[in-house]
Amino acid sequence: MIHGYIPPHRFLPYLSWTDIAALPDRENTVIVLPVGAIEQHGPHLPCSVDSVISSGVLGKALERLPADIRAFGLPPITYGKSDEHLHFPGTLTLTGPTLLATITEIGESVYRAGFRKLLLANGHGGQPQVLEMAARELRLRHGDFVIVPYHVSRLANSSGKYISEQERRLAMHAGHSETALMLALAPDTVHMERAVANFPPVFPSKVLSADGRPACAWTARDFGPSGVIGDPFGATTEQGHDILDTLADSWVQALTDLFHMQWVTREVESWGYGHQQGHIQQAL
């Protein structure tokens, strides 16, 4: 079946339309949309890393969520905006407008079904701006819609105790933390015997980049032929499970907060946008 890492009882598409119509308190029920990517992650990791991690982390959180906190997962968007990895075979990318339209139209479907809280759980560092634009578009259309675009790894977790200072400052792709998480979530896809370490040069302006990360636009191939931007060596399955557990626990708290929270409702329409509020689609 298609639920993947999301527990079946928390997977919205396993409900019938009449089940969904009968759900209590839909306006506070949190709908989770994992958004990943299919793109190269060096020679030691599969191209599915971002999709696996986004759905794996939120799936673990939904599994641990108390029964009285109403939340459901959607099938993940597994393709993302990955054009910074175009030089490498296996990268499959959407354009920004295509991804923007996809998320916006899914969001409209979520709203039309009576839900008013949507989490866009992003697993790919190359597309947060697109998710933020989609969230703003939906909010302009619907003044009672709460849409949270957030990277799955940004919540509190234990990864910091395992990585070097150089990794903390400069790693961006296929490094220690992603490797450890994949060893926990999909160990058969990891090939540590192929691993390489590679970092970008320190950015020359401390004014523009205090930690040395690139402050200019870049592609992965700019920094070498491997596609790695970090150091995967030293990552272990045990570390991956610890990072996964601590991330999942943080997301349990975040989902609980989203379920209980109340937010500003705007009644006035946004100029130039269709404004629908309060309607719930249902059969006559």
mmCIF file of N, CA, C and O in Angstrom, residues 2 42 59-60 63-64 69 81 90 117 121 145 153 178 186 236 252 276 284:
data_model
loop_
_atom_site.group_PDB
_atom_site.id
_atom_site.type_symbol
_atom_site.label_atom_id
_atom_site.label_comp_id
_atom_site.label_asym_id
_atom_site.label_seq_id
_atom_site.Cartn_x
_atom_site.Cartn_y
_atom_site.Cartn_z
ATOM 1 N N ILE A 2 0.243 2.402 -0.162
ATOM 2 C CA ILE A 2 1.003 3.615 -0.465
ATOM 3 C C ILE A 2 1.331 4.471 0.753
ATOM 4 O O ILE A 2 1.920 5.543 0.602
ATOM 5 N N GLY A 42 25.380 12.210 -3.666
ATOM 6 C CA GLY A 42 26.704 11.596 -3.638
ATOM 7 C C GLY A 42 26.651 10.130 -4.050
ATOM 8 O O GLY A 42 25.583 9.570 -4.310
ATOM 9 N N GLY A 59 6.314 10.545 9.634
ATOM 10 C CA GLY A 59 5.625 9.285 9.893
ATOM 11 C C GLY A 59 5.871 8.779 11.305
ATOM 12 O O GLY A 59 4.950 8.325 11.992
ATOM 13 N N LYS A 60 7.118 8.886 11.751
ATOM 14 C CA LYS A 60 7.454 8.472 13.120
ATOM 15 C C LYS A 60 6.727 9.359 14.141
ATOM 16 O O LYS A 60 6.241 8.872 15.169
ATOM 17 N N GLU A 63 3.108 8.385 14.289
ATOM 18 C CA GLU A 63 2.999 7.104 14.996
ATOM 19 C C GLU A 63 2.984 7.301 16.505
ATOM 20 O O GLU A 63 2.291 6.583 17.236
ATOM 21 N N ARG A 64 3.736 8.284 16.993
ATOM 22 C CA ARG A 64 3.857 8.533 18.430
ATOM 23 C C ARG A 64 2.820 9.511 18.961
ATOM 24 O O ARG A 64 2.712 9.699 20.179
ATOM 25 N N ILE A 69 -4.953 13.745 19.735
ATOM 26 C CA ILE A 69 -4.471 14.826 18.875
ATOM 27 C C ILE A 69 -4.770 14.417 17.441
ATOM 28 O O ILE A 69 -4.171 13.497 16.900
ATOM 29 N N LYS A 81 12.006 20.928 -6.427
ATOM 30 C CA LYS A 81 12.795 21.841 -7.263
ATOM 31 C C LYS A 81 14.269 21.574 -6.972
ATOM 32 O O LYS A 81 14.808 22.047 -5.975
ATOM 33 N N GLY A 90 20.068 10.949 -12.409
ATOM 34 C CA GLY A 90 19.161 10.538 -11.338
ATOM 35 C C GLY A 90 18.397 11.676 -10.719
ATOM 36 O O GLY A 90 17.382 11.451 -10.049
ATOM 37 N N LYS A 117 -5.872 23.541 8.903
ATOM 38 C CA LYS A 117 -4.489 23.563 9.369
ATOM 39 C C LYS A 117 -3.664 22.602 8.514
ATOM 40 O O LYS A 117 -3.971 21.411 8.445
ATOM 41 N N ALA A 121 5.772 19.857 5.328
ATOM 42 C CA ALA A 121 6.971 19.326 5.985
ATOM 43 C C ALA A 121 8.056 19.118 4.935
ATOM 44 O O ALA A 121 8.096 18.102 4.243
ATOM 45 N N PHE A 145 -7.153 30.069 7.023
ATOM 46 C CA PHE A 145 -6.316 28.907 6.736
ATOM 47 C C PHE A 145 -4.955 29.114 7.394
ATOM 48 O O PHE A 145 -4.301 30.135 7.187
ATOM 49 N N SER A 153 14.128 19.031 9.556
ATOM 50 C CA SER A 153 15.311 18.887 10.421
ATOM 51 C C SER A 153 15.609 20.125 11.246
ATOM 52 O O SER A 153 16.608 20.144 11.981
ATOM 53 N N GLU A 178 22.349 13.506 7.311
ATOM 54 C CA GLU A 178 21.507 12.826 6.328
ATOM 55 C C GLU A 178 21.912 11.354 6.193
ATOM 56 O O GLU A 178 21.053 10.477 6.070
ATOM 57 N N ALA A 186 16.454 3.705 5.884
ATOM 58 C CA ALA A 186 16.549 2.865 4.675
ATOM 59 C C ALA A 186 17.971 2.330 4.542
ATOM 60 O O ALA A 186 18.683 2.672 3.596
ATOM 61 N N THR A 236 26.566 6.574 11.916
ATOM 62 C CA THR A 236 26.219 5.199 12.264
ATOM 63 C C THR A 236 24.700 5.038 12.351
ATOM 64 O O THR A 236 23.958 6.019 12.493
ATOM 65 N N VAL A 252 6.184 15.651 17.472
ATOM 66 C CA VAL A 252 4.988 15.334 18.261
ATOM 67 C C VAL A 252 4.528 16.583 19.015
ATOM 68 O O VAL A 252 3.334 16.913 19.034
ATOM 69 N N GLN A 276 -12.724 32.520 -0.455
ATOM 70 C CA GLN A 276 -13.746 31.577 0.014
ATOM 71 C C GLN A 276 -13.421 31.228 1.448
ATOM 72 O O GLN A 276 -12.276 30.889 1.766
ATOM 73 N N LEU A 284 -24.743 16.298 -1.369
ATOM 74 C CA LEU A 284 -26.074 16.717 -0.904
ATOM 75 C C LEU A 284 -26.808 15.537 -0.299
ATOM 76 O O LEU A 284 -26.615 14.402 -0.673
#
